[in-house]
Amino acid sequence: MKKRAFLIFLCIALTLSLAACGDKETGKDPKPSDEPTSGQTASKPSEPKDDATEPEDDTTEPSGNTTEPEDDATEPATEPPTEPATEPPTEPPAKDPQVQAAADFLELLKAEYNSDTAVGITAKHFYSKWGRISLSPAITYCIALTGKDTACFYRDDFDTQTWYSYNYRTKELTELPDFFPDDPDLARAILYSNNNYSFYLDGYFYFVDPTSNLKTVLKTDMSGNKVPLTPYENSSFNLRCYGSGLYSLPGNSQNEMKLYSMDLEELASVPVPQKEIAHGLTEPFRLRGNYSVGGKIYRKGNTESDSTDYLFCLDPSAATPEWTNLGKVSDQPLFIREYMEGMLVCEPIVGKYYYCLENYENTVFDLSTGEAVFELGELYKPVAYFGGDRYIGYGGSPREYRWVDLSTRTMSDPLKLPDKLFSLYFLNETYCIYTDEYGVFLWNYETGEETTIFMDKT
């Protein structure tokens, strides 16, 4: 038995010696066999099999039989996900040409309404003329809209003349100071005149002083405070608005035109244009007529030696304002030519956009260019525009009023208005003032509610 045990011990020692020599020669760990040797099993049955071969350095690469994920380079390539097929975009259906034309005109109208140079009822300025209402041979009213929840009246029964303001929100009637205390007859001549000697603009009234032989304009507030303006010492004149300022129209065609701020500060004095004649000499043009659109002033004129009428334009915003000769009036677009010759009866919608009451009844024109910009077609004629997508129009027989929506080229049902009226003034999108043989009344055309302003016949 001792001899047998010694042989077994000798075999084990020899095996371990060979293993140590293998490590030194190859520098590699021996690969473990699939099964442990009988000597390992018999000598260390309680120890884990990997304890003798597990590396101690944490940086050693894992062996090939680990369960860690394989290197990315060995992973099979994956196909990129395919995007779902998309259908080509579809274009929106084209608008009806007439609807598109109305929408295009609406954009022009909105731009003019928000312009600082447009004359009329706009987002920046409120300009209105005095309207004359005769209820009977004995009673006459003049009315001016102010755009500030009020309308102003001049009531003349030929015994007394009284000024009033009426607030159509609070329904309050207030007596105002007498703007013409010295001579009621001259006041009538001014207010009843067709020459537009008076108007309302941005909180003030502008009147020609009836005692000055038309040489002075009074800028008057609601309290009757007056600021006089006398541009010419010995000449009558008229005052006009060009949008963001004022200008004088001298009665003497040889006098210069003067430009003013809204505060009546003189900005420039513009001499009349000259025509060259012989030997380096010139002669002045005699200017007459006038209109203002797009912030510019237009007049026509001729000279003593040349009766041909020429059209002139003045830009008040220029560093040095001066008249520009645009050529013969006869060479201008037909609309401008007929307008300057007084052949057309036109009304502005807002600013430079006009429509005619007689010729070209269904056409809106740009007065600055003479071009037609919109055909009304079946739409009612404009009578009031307060911004937005629609205006109040009139038409039909008997006459009726409807909202005209330019964004859709459609019209509303007829507005609720009295059956019988002499005159009608739209104040805003809710109220209007109308007159009949009994007096002057406020009317809510959304509800049909009436409020009495003046009752002159019972």
CSV table of C-alpha atoms in Angstrom, one decimal:
chain,number,residue,atom,x,y,z
A,1,MET,CA,0.0,0.0,0.0
A,2,LYS,CA,2.8,2.4,0.8
A,3,LYS,CA,4.4,1.7,-2.5
A,4,ARG,CA,1.0,2.3,-4.4
A,5,ALA,CA,0.4,5.6,-2.5
A,6,PHE,CA,3.9,6.7,-3.4
A,7,LEU,CA,3.3,6.1,-7.1
A,8,ILE,CA,0.1,8.1,-7.0
A,9,PHE,CA,1.9,11.0,-5.3
A,10,LEU,CA,4.7,10.8,-7.9
A,11,CYS,CA,2.2,11.0,-10.8
A,12,ILE,CA,0.5,14.1,-9.3
A,13,ALA,CA,3.8,15.9,-8.8
A,14,LEU,CA,4.9,15.1,-12.3
A,15,THR,CA,1.6,16.5,-13.7
A,16,LEU,CA,2.0,19.7,-11.8
A,17,SER,CA,5.6,20.2,-12.9
A,18,LEU,CA,4.6,19.8,-16.6
A,19,ALA,CA,1.8,22.4,-16.2
A,20,ALA,CA,4.2,24.9,-14.7
A,21,CYS,CA,6.6,24.4,-17.6
A,22,GLY,CA,3.8,25.0,-20.1
A,23,ASP,CA,3.0,28.4,-18.6
A,24,LYS,CA,6.5,29.6,-18.9
A,25,GLU,CA,6.9,28.6,-22.5
A,26,THR,CA,3.6,29.9,-24.0
A,27,GLY,CA,2.8,32.8,-21.6
A,28,LYS,CA,-0.8,31.7,-21.8
A,29,ASP,CA,-3.1,30.1,-19.4
A,30,PRO,CA,-3.9,26.5,-20.1
A,31,LYS,CA,-7.3,25.9,-21.4
A,32,PRO,CA,-9.4,24.1,-18.9
A,33,SER,CA,-10.6,20.7,-19.9
A,34,ASP,CA,-14.3,20.0,-20.4
A,35,GLU,CA,-14.3,18.0,-17.2
A,36,PRO,CA,-12.1,18.3,-14.1
A,37,THR,CA,-9.4,15.8,-13.6
A,38,SER,CA,-9.9,13.0,-11.1
A,39,GLY,CA,-7.1,14.5,-9.0
A,40,GLN,CA,-8.8,17.9,-8.7
A,41,THR,CA,-12.0,16.2,-7.8
A,42,ALA,CA,-10.4,13.9,-5.2
A,43,SER,CA,-8.1,16.4,-3.6
A,44,LYS,CA,-10.4,19.6,-3.5
A,45,PRO,CA,-14.0,18.5,-3.7
A,46,SER,CA,-15.3,21.5,-1.8
A,47,GLU,CA,-13.7,24.4,-3.8
A,48,PRO,CA,-15.2,26.0,-6.9
A,49,LYS,CA,-13.6,24.9,-10.1
A,50,ASP,CA,-12.7,28.4,-11.3
A,51,ASP,CA,-10.8,29.6,-8.2
A,52,ALA,CA,-7.5,28.2,-9.5
A,53,THR,CA,-7.7,29.8,-13.0
A,54,GLU,CA,-9.6,33.1,-12.5
A,55,PRO,CA,-7.4,36.2,-13.2
A,56,GLU,CA,-6.9,38.7,-10.4
A,57,ASP,CA,-6.4,41.8,-12.6
A,58,ASP,CA,-9.7,43.5,-13.2
A,59,THR,CA,-8.5,44.8,-16.6
A,60,THR,CA,-8.1,41.3,-18.0
A,61,GLU,CA,-10.3,40.8,-21.1
A,62,PRO,CA,-13.1,38.3,-20.5
A,63,SER,CA,-12.7,34.9,-22.0
A,64,GLY,CA,-14.8,33.7,-24.9
A,65,ASN,CA,-17.3,31.7,-22.8
A,66,THR,CA,-18.6,34.7,-20.8
A,67,THR,CA,-22.2,35.8,-21.1
A,68,GLU,CA,-21.4,39.5,-21.7
A,69,PRO,CA,-22.7,41.1,-25.0
A,70,GLU,CA,-20.4,40.6,-27.9
A,71,ASP,CA,-18.5,43.5,-29.5
A,72,ASP,CA,-20.6,45.8,-31.7
A,73,ALA,CA,-18.5,44.9,-34.7
A,74,THR,CA,-19.7,41.4,-34.5
A,75,GLU,CA,-23.4,42.3,-34.4
A,76,PRO,CA,-25.4,41.8,-37.6
A,77,ALA,CA,-26.2,45.0,-39.5
A,78,THR,CA,-29.8,46.2,-39.1
A,79,GLU,CA,-31.8,47.8,-41.9
A,80,PRO,CA,-32.8,51.4,-41.3
A,81,PRO,CA,-36.6,51.7,-40.8
A,82,THR,CA,-38.4,52.7,-44.0
A,83,GLU,CA,-40.5,55.8,-43.8
A,84,PRO,CA,-44.2,55.4,-44.7
A,85,ALA,CA,-45.0,56.7,-48.2
A,86,THR,CA,-46.5,60.2,-48.1
A,87,GLU,CA,-48.9,61.4,-50.7
A,88,PRO,CA,-48.0,64.6,-52.6
A,89,PRO,CA,-49.6,67.8,-51.0
A,90,THR,CA,-52.8,68.9,-52.6
A,91,GLU,CA,-53.4,72.5,-53.5
A,92,PRO,CA,-56.5,74.2,-52.0
A,93,PRO,CA,-59.3,74.7,-54.4
A,94,ALA,CA,-59.0,78.1,-56.2
A,95,LYS,CA,-61.4,80.8,-55.2
A,96,ASP,CA,-64.1,82.1,-57.5
A,97,PRO,CA,-62.5,85.0,-59.5
A,98,GLN,CA,-65.1,87.4,-58.3
A,99,VAL,CA,-64.7,86.4,-54.6
A,100,GLN,CA,-60.9,86.7,-55.0
A,101,ALA,CA,-61.3,90.2,-56.6
A,102,ALA,CA,-63.4,91.3,-53.6
A,103,ALA,CA,-60.8,89.9,-51.1
A,104,ASP,CA,-58.0,91.7,-53.0
A,105,PHE,CA,-59.9,95.0,-52.9
A,106,LEU,CA,-60.6,94.5,-49.2
A,107,GLU,CA,-56.8,94.4,-48.5
A,108,LEU,CA,-56.4,97.7,-50.4
A,109,LEU,CA,-59.3,99.2,-48.4
A,110,LYS,CA,-57.9,98.1,-45.1
A,111,ALA,CA,-54.4,99.5,-45.9
A,112,GLU,CA,-55.9,102.9,-46.8
A,113,TYR,CA,-58.1,102.9,-43.7
A,114,ASN,CA,-55.0,102.5,-41.5
A,115,SER,CA,-52.9,105.0,-43.5
A,116,ASP,CA,-51.9,108.3,-41.9
A,117,THR,CA,-52.3,110.1,-45.2
A,118,ALA,CA,-56.0,109.2,-46.0
A,119,VAL,CA,-58.6,111.9,-45.7
A,120,GLY,CA,-61.9,110.9,-44.2
A,121,ILE,CA,-63.1,108.5,-41.5
A,122,THR,CA,-60.0,106.4,-40.8
A,123,ALA,CA,-58.2,104.7,-38.0
A,124,LYS,CA,-55.9,107.7,-37.7
A,125,HIS,CA,-58.1,110.7,-38.4
A,126,PHE,CA,-61.8,111.6,-38.4
A,127,TYR,CA,-62.7,114.2,-41.0
A,128,SER,CA,-66.3,115.1,-41.8
A,129,LYS,CA,-68.2,117.9,-43.5
A,130,TRP,CA,-71.3,119.7,-42.3
A,131,GLY,CA,-74.5,118.2,-43.6
A,132,ARG,CA,-77.6,120.4,-44.0
A,133,ILE,CA,-81.0,119.1,-43.1
A,134,SER,CA,-84.2,121.1,-43.8
A,135,LEU,CA,-87.1,119.8,-41.8
A,136,SER,CA,-89.4,122.6,-43.0
A,137,PRO,CA,-89.0,126.1,-44.5
A,138,ALA,CA,-88.7,127.3,-40.9
A,139,ILE,CA,-86.3,124.8,-39.4
A,140,THR,CA,-82.9,123.8,-40.6
A,141,TYR,CA,-80.2,121.7,-39.0
A,142,CYS,CA,-76.5,121.4,-39.8
A,143,ILE,CA,-74.9,118.2,-38.5
A,144,ALA,CA,-71.3,117.1,-38.2
A,145,LEU,CA,-70.1,113.7,-37.0
A,146,THR,CA,-67.2,113.6,-34.7
A,147,GLY,CA,-66.3,109.9,-34.3
A,148,LYS,CA,-66.1,110.3,-30.5
A,149,ASP,CA,-69.6,109.1,-29.5
A,150,THR,CA,-71.0,112.5,-30.3
A,151,ALA,CA,-72.7,114.4,-33.2
A,152,CYS,CA,-72.9,118.2,-33.3
A,153,PHE,CA,-75.9,120.1,-34.5
A,154,TYR,CA,-76.5,123.7,-35.5
A,155,ARG,CA,-80.3,124.3,-35.1
A,156,ASP,CA,-81.7,127.4,-36.9
A,157,ASP,CA,-85.4,128.3,-36.7
A,158,PHE,CA,-84.6,131.8,-38.0
A,159,ASP,CA,-85.5,133.3,-34.5
A,160,THR,CA,-82.7,131.5,-32.6
A,161,GLN,CA,-79.6,129.7,-33.7
A,162,THR,CA,-78.2,127.2,-31.2
A,163,TRP,CA,-75.3,124.7,-31.1
A,164,TYR,CA,-75.7,121.3,-29.5
A,165,SER,CA,-73.7,118.1,-29.0
A,166,TYR,CA,-75.4,114.8,-28.6
A,167,ASN,CA,-73.8,111.8,-27.0
A,168,TYR,CA,-75.4,108.7,-28.5
A,169,ARG,CA,-74.0,106.4,-25.9
A,170,THR,CA,-75.5,108.3,-22.9
A,171,LYS,CA,-78.3,109.8,-24.9
A,172,GLU,CA,-77.4,113.3,-23.5
A,173,LEU,CA,-78.1,116.5,-25.4
A,174,THR,CA,-75.8,119.5,-24.4
A,175,GLU,CA,-76.0,123.1,-25.5
A,176,LEU,CA,-72.7,124.5,-26.8
A,177,PRO,CA,-71.4,128.1,-26.9
A,178,ASP,CA,-72.4,130.1,-29.9
A,179,PHE,CA,-69.6,129.9,-32.4
A,180,PHE,CA,-70.9,132.9,-34.4
A,181,PRO,CA,-72.2,135.4,-31.9
A,182,ASP,CA,-71.9,138.5,-34.1
A,183,ASP,CA,-73.7,137.8,-37.3
A,184,PRO,CA,-76.1,134.8,-37.7
A,185,ASP,CA,-76.7,135.6,-41.4
A,186,LEU,CA,-73.0,135.2,-42.2
A,187,ALA,CA,-72.9,132.0,-40.2
A,188,ARG,CA,-75.7,130.7,-42.3
A,189,ALA,CA,-73.8,131.7,-45.4
A,190,ILE,CA,-70.8,129.7,-44.2
A,191,LEU,CA,-72.6,126.6,-43.0
A,192,TYR,CA,-75.0,126.4,-45.9
A,193,SER,CA,-72.4,127.0,-48.5
A,194,ASN,CA,-71.5,124.3,-51.0
A,195,ASN,CA,-67.9,125.4,-51.0
A,196,ASN,CA,-67.0,123.4,-47.9
A,197,TYR,CA,-65.8,126.4,-45.9
A,198,SER,CA,-66.2,124.4,-42.6
A,199,PHE,CA,-65.4,120.9,-41.5
A,200,TYR,CA,-64.6,118.8,-38.4
A,201,LEU,CA,-61.2,117.2,-37.9
A,202,ASP,CA,-59.8,115.3,-35.0
A,203,GLY,CA,-61.6,117.1,-32.2
A,204,TYR,CA,-61.9,120.6,-33.7
A,205,PHE,CA,-64.2,122.6,-35.9
A,206,TYR,CA,-62.7,124.7,-38.6
A,207,PHE,CA,-64.9,127.7,-39.7
A,208,VAL,CA,-64.2,130.7,-41.9
A,209,ASP,CA,-64.8,133.7,-39.6
A,210,PRO,CA,-67.9,135.4,-41.1
A,211,THR,CA,-66.7,138.8,-39.9
A,212,SER,CA,-63.3,138.7,-41.7
A,213,ASN,CA,-64.5,138.7,-45.3
A,214,LEU,CA,-63.2,135.1,-45.5
A,215,LYS,CA,-59.7,136.0,-44.6
A,216,THR,CA,-59.5,134.1,-41.3
A,217,VAL,CA,-60.3,130.5,-40.3
A,218,LEU,CA,-61.1,129.8,-36.7
A,219,LYS,CA,-60.0,126.5,-35.2
A,220,THR,CA,-62.6,125.9,-32.5
A,221,ASP,CA,-63.0,123.3,-29.8
A,222,MET,CA,-66.2,122.2,-28.1
A,223,SER,CA,-66.0,124.9,-25.5
A,224,GLY,CA,-65.9,127.6,-28.1
A,225,ASN,CA,-62.2,128.5,-27.7
A,226,LYS,CA,-60.9,129.8,-31.0
A,227,VAL,CA,-57.5,129.9,-32.6
A,228,PRO,CA,-57.4,132.2,-35.7
A,229,LEU,CA,-55.4,131.5,-38.8
A,230,THR,CA,-54.9,134.4,-41.3
A,231,PRO,CA,-52.3,133.3,-44.0
A,232,TYR,CA,-52.8,136.2,-46.4
A,233,GLU,CA,-53.2,139.8,-45.4
A,234,ASN,CA,-55.4,140.9,-48.2
A,235,SER,CA,-56.8,137.7,-49.7
A,236,SER,CA,-59.5,135.3,-48.8
A,237,PHE,CA,-58.7,131.6,-48.6
A,238,ASN,CA,-60.0,128.2,-47.8
A,239,LEU,CA,-58.5,125.5,-45.6
A,240,ARG,CA,-58.2,121.8,-46.5
A,241,CYS,CA,-56.8,118.6,-45.0
A,242,TYR,CA,-54.3,116.5,-46.9
A,243,GLY,CA,-54.2,113.7,-44.4
A,244,SER,CA,-51.5,114.4,-41.8
A,245,GLY,CA,-51.6,118.2,-42.1
A,246,LEU,CA,-53.5,121.2,-43.5
A,247,TYR,CA,-53.0,123.5,-46.5
A,248,SER,CA,-54.4,126.9,-47.6
A,249,LEU,CA,-56.2,127.5,-50.9
A,250,PRO,CA,-55.7,131.2,-51.7
A,251,GLY,CA,-58.5,133.1,-53.4
A,252,ASN,CA,-55.8,134.9,-55.4
A,253,SER,CA,-54.5,132.3,-57.9
A,254,GLN,CA,-51.1,134.0,-57.8
A,255,ASN,CA,-50.6,133.6,-54.1
A,256,GLU,CA,-48.4,130.8,-52.7
A,257,MET,CA,-49.9,127.8,-51.0
A,258,LYS,CA,-49.0,127.3,-47.3
A,259,LEU,CA,-48.7,124.0,-45.5
A,260,TYR,CA,-49.5,123.6,-41.8
A,261,SER,CA,-49.3,121.0,-39.1
A,262,MET,CA,-52.4,119.9,-37.2
A,263,ASP,CA,-51.4,122.5,-34.6
A,264,LEU,CA,-51.4,125.3,-37.3
A,265,GLU,CA,-47.7,125.6,-37.3
A,266,GLU,CA,-46.6,126.8,-40.7
A,267,LEU,CA,-44.3,124.2,-42.3
A,268,ALA,CA,-43.7,125.6,-45.8
A,269,SER,CA,-44.8,128.3,-48.3
A,270,VAL,CA,-44.9,126.9,-51.8
A,271,PRO,CA,-45.0,129.5,-54.7
A,272,VAL,CA,-47.1,128.9,-57.8
A,273,PRO,CA,-45.3,127.0,-60.6
A,274,GLN,CA,-43.8,129.0,-63.5
A,275,LYS,CA,-43.9,128.5,-67.2
A,276,GLU,CA,-40.9,129.4,-69.3
A,277,ILE,CA,-41.6,131.8,-72.2
A,278,ALA,CA,-39.3,133.7,-74.5
A,279,HIS,CA,-35.9,135.3,-73.6
A,280,GLY,CA,-35.5,133.5,-70.3
A,281,LEU,CA,-38.7,135.0,-69.0
A,282,THR,CA,-41.4,133.1,-67.1
A,283,GLU,CA,-45.1,133.6,-66.3
A,284,PRO,CA,-47.0,132.1,-63.4
A,285,PHE,CA,-49.6,129.4,-63.7
A,286,ARG,CA,-53.1,130.2,-62.4
A,287,LEU,CA,-54.0,127.3,-60.2
A,288,ARG,CA,-57.6,126.2,-59.5
A,289,GLY,CA,-59.5,123.2,-58.4
A,290,ASN,CA,-57.9,120.8,-55.9
A,291,TYR,CA,-58.1,117.4,-54.3
A,292,SER,CA,-55.9,115.4,-52.0
A,293,VAL,CA,-55.2,111.7,-52.1
A,294,GLY,CA,-52.4,109.5,-50.8
A,295,GLY,CA,-51.0,112.5,-48.8
A,296,LYS,CA,-50.4,114.6,-52.0
A,297,ILE,CA,-52.2,117.6,-53.2
A,298,TYR,CA,-53.4,118.0,-56.9
A,299,ARG,CA,-54.4,121.1,-58.8
A,300,LYS,CA,-54.8,122.1,-62.4
A,301,GLY,CA,-53.9,125.4,-64.0
A,302,ASN,CA,-52.9,127.3,-67.2
A,303,THR,CA,-51.1,130.6,-68.0
A,304,GLU,CA,-52.1,133.9,-69.5
A,305,SER,CA,-50.4,132.9,-72.8
A,306,ASP,CA,-51.3,129.2,-72.8
A,307,SER,CA,-54.9,128.2,-72.1
A,308,THR,CA,-53.9,124.5,-72.0
A,309,ASP,CA,-54.7,123.0,-68.6
A,310,TYR,CA,-51.9,121.1,-66.9
A,311,LEU,CA,-52.1,118.8,-63.8
A,312,PHE,CA,-49.8,119.6,-60.9
A,313,CYS,CA,-48.9,117.6,-57.8
A,314,LEU,CA,-47.4,118.6,-54.5
A,315,ASP,CA,-45.9,116.3,-51.9
A,316,PRO,CA,-45.9,118.0,-48.5
A,317,SER,CA,-43.6,115.4,-47.1
A,318,ALA,CA,-40.7,116.4,-49.4
A,319,ALA,CA,-37.7,118.2,-47.9
A,320,THR,CA,-38.5,121.2,-50.1
A,321,PRO,CA,-42.1,120.9,-51.3
A,322,GLU,CA,-42.7,122.2,-54.8
A,323,TRP,CA,-45.2,121.7,-57.6
A,324,THR,CA,-44.5,118.9,-60.2
A,325,ASN,CA,-46.0,119.3,-63.6
A,326,LEU,CA,-47.7,115.9,-64.5
A,327,GLY,CA,-48.5,117.0,-68.0
A,328,LYS,CA,-51.7,118.0,-69.8
A,329,VAL,CA,-54.9,117.3,-68.1
A,330,SER,CA,-56.2,115.9,-71.4
A,331,ASP,CA,-53.4,113.3,-71.3
A,332,GLN,CA,-54.4,112.0,-67.9
A,333,PRO,CA,-56.5,108.8,-67.3
A,334,LEU,CA,-60.1,109.3,-68.2
A,335,PHE,CA,-61.4,109.1,-64.6
A,336,ILE,CA,-58.9,111.8,-63.4
A,337,ARG,CA,-59.6,113.9,-66.5
A,338,GLU,CA,-63.4,113.8,-66.0
A,339,TYR,CA,-63.1,114.3,-62.2
A,340,MET,CA,-60.9,117.4,-62.6
A,341,GLU,CA,-63.3,118.8,-65.2
A,342,GLY,CA,-66.2,118.4,-62.8
A,343,MET,CA,-67.9,115.9,-65.0
A,344,LEU,CA,-68.3,113.2,-62.3
A,345,VAL,CA,-70.3,113.0,-59.1
A,346,CYS,CA,-68.1,110.8,-56.9
A,347,GLU,CA,-68.0,109.9,-53.2
A,348,PRO,CA,-65.0,108.4,-51.4
A,349,ILE,CA,-65.2,105.1,-49.6
A,350,VAL,CA,-62.1,105.9,-47.7
A,351,GLY,CA,-59.1,108.0,-48.7
A,352,LYS,CA,-58.2,107.6,-52.4
A,353,TYR,CA,-60.9,105.0,-53.3
A,354,TYR,CA,-63.9,106.6,-54.9
A,355,TYR,CA,-67.1,105.3,-56.5
A,356,CYS,CA,-69.4,107.3,-58.8
A,357,LEU,CA,-73.0,108.1,-58.3
A,358,GLU,CA,-73.7,108.4,-62.0
A,359,ASN,CA,-71.2,107.3,-64.6
A,360,TYR,CA,-69.1,104.1,-63.9
A,361,GLU,CA,-71.8,103.2,-61.2
A,362,ASN,CA,-70.4,99.8,-60.5
A,363,THR,CA,-66.7,100.6,-60.5
A,364,VAL,CA,-64.3,101.7,-57.7
A,365,PHE,CA,-61.4,103.9,-58.8
A,366,ASP,CA,-58.1,104.9,-57.3
A,367,LEU,CA,-58.1,108.6,-57.6
A,368,SER,CA,-54.3,108.8,-57.3
A,369,THR,CA,-53.8,106.8,-60.5
A,370,GLY,CA,-57.1,106.9,-62.2
A,371,GLU,CA,-57.2,103.1,-62.4
A,372,ALA,CA,-60.3,101.0,-61.8
A,373,VAL,CA,-59.6,98.7,-58.8
A,374,PHE,CA,-62.9,96.8,-58.3
A,375,GLU,CA,-66.1,96.1,-60.0
A,376,LEU,CA,-69.1,96.1,-57.6
A,377,GLY,CA,-71.3,93.9,-59.8
A,378,GLU,CA,-74.4,92.9,-57.8
A,379,LEU,CA,-73.0,94.3,-54.6
A,380,TYR,CA,-74.6,97.4,-53.1
A,381,LYS,CA,-72.8,100.8,-53.4
A,382,PRO,CA,-70.7,101.8,-50.3
A,383,VAL,CA,-72.1,104.4,-48.0
A,384,ALA,CA,-70.1,103.8,-44.7
A,385,TYR,CA,-66.9,101.9,-43.9
A,386,PHE,CA,-65.6,101.5,-40.3
A,387,GLY,CA,-62.7,99.2,-41.0
A,388,GLY,CA,-62.9,95.4,-40.9
A,389,ASP,CA,-64.2,93.1,-43.6
A,390,ARG,CA,-67.5,94.8,-44.5
A,391,TYR,CA,-69.1,98.1,-45.3
A,392,ILE,CA,-72.7,99.3,-45.3
A,393,GLY,CA,-74.1,99.5,-48.9
A,394,TYR,CA,-77.3,100.7,-50.4
A,395,GLY,CA,-79.3,99.6,-53.4
A,396,GLY,CA,-82.6,98.1,-54.5
A,397,SER,CA,-86.0,99.7,-55.2
A,398,PRO,CA,-87.2,101.0,-52.8
A,399,ARG,CA,-83.8,101.7,-51.4
A,400,GLU,CA,-82.5,99.5,-48.7
A,401,TYR,CA,-79.2,99.1,-46.8
A,402,ARG,CA,-77.2,95.9,-46.2
A,403,TRP,CA,-73.8,94.9,-44.8
A,404,VAL,CA,-71.5,93.9,-47.7
A,405,ASP,CA,-68.8,91.4,-46.6
A,406,LEU,CA,-65.9,91.7,-49.0
A,407,SER,CA,-64.1,88.7,-47.6
A,408,THR,CA,-66.8,86.4,-48.9
A,409,ARG,CA,-68.5,88.8,-51.4
A,410,THR,CA,-71.9,88.3,-49.7
A,411,MET,CA,-74.6,90.6,-48.4
A,412,SER,CA,-76.6,90.5,-45.2
A,413,ASP,CA,-80.4,90.8,-44.9
A,414,PRO,CA,-81.6,94.4,-45.1
A,415,LEU,CA,-80.9,96.5,-42.0
A,416,LYS,CA,-83.7,97.4,-39.7
A,417,LEU,CA,-84.4,101.0,-40.6
A,418,PRO,CA,-87.5,103.3,-40.4
A,419,ASP,CA,-89.8,103.1,-43.4
A,420,LYS,CA,-89.8,106.8,-44.0
A,421,LEU,CA,-86.8,109.1,-43.6
A,422,PHE,CA,-85.5,112.4,-45.1
A,423,SER,CA,-81.8,111.9,-44.4
A,424,LEU,CA,-79.6,109.2,-42.8
A,425,TYR,CA,-76.1,109.3,-41.2
A,426,PHE,CA,-74.4,106.1,-40.1
A,427,LEU,CA,-72.4,106.8,-36.9
A,428,ASN,CA,-70.9,103.3,-36.3
A,429,GLU,CA,-71.8,99.6,-36.6
A,430,THR,CA,-74.8,100.0,-34.3
A,431,TYR,CA,-76.3,103.5,-34.5
A,432,CYS,CA,-77.4,106.0,-37.2
A,433,ILE,CA,-79.2,109.4,-37.1
A,434,TYR,CA,-82.1,110.0,-39.3
A,435,THR,CA,-84.7,112.7,-39.8
A,436,ASP,CA,-88.3,112.9,-40.9
A,437,GLU,CA,-90.9,115.5,-40.9
A,438,TYR,CA,-91.2,115.3,-37.1
A,439,GLY,CA,-87.6,115.8,-36.0
A,440,VAL,CA,-84.2,114.2,-35.6
A,441,PHE,CA,-83.8,110.7,-34.1
A,442,LEU,CA,-81.2,108.2,-33.0
A,443,TRP,CA,-81.8,104.7,-34.3
A,444,ASN,CA,-80.2,101.4,-33.3
A,445,TYR,CA,-80.3,99.4,-36.6
A,446,GLU,CA,-79.4,96.2,-34.9
A,447,THR,CA,-82.5,96.2,-32.6
A,448,GLY,CA,-84.8,98.8,-34.2
A,449,GLU,CA,-84.8,100.9,-31.0
A,450,GLU,CA,-85.5,104.7,-31.5
A,451,THR,CA,-84.5,107.6,-29.2
A,452,THR,CA,-85.6,111.2,-29.8
A,453,ILE,CA,-82.9,113.9,-30.2
A,454,PHE,CA,-85.1,116.8,-31.4
A,455,MET,CA,-88.9,116.7,-31.8
A,456,ASP,CA,-90.1,119.7,-33.9
A,457,LYS,CA,-93.5,118.6,-34.8
A,458,THR,CA,-96.1,116.8,-32.7
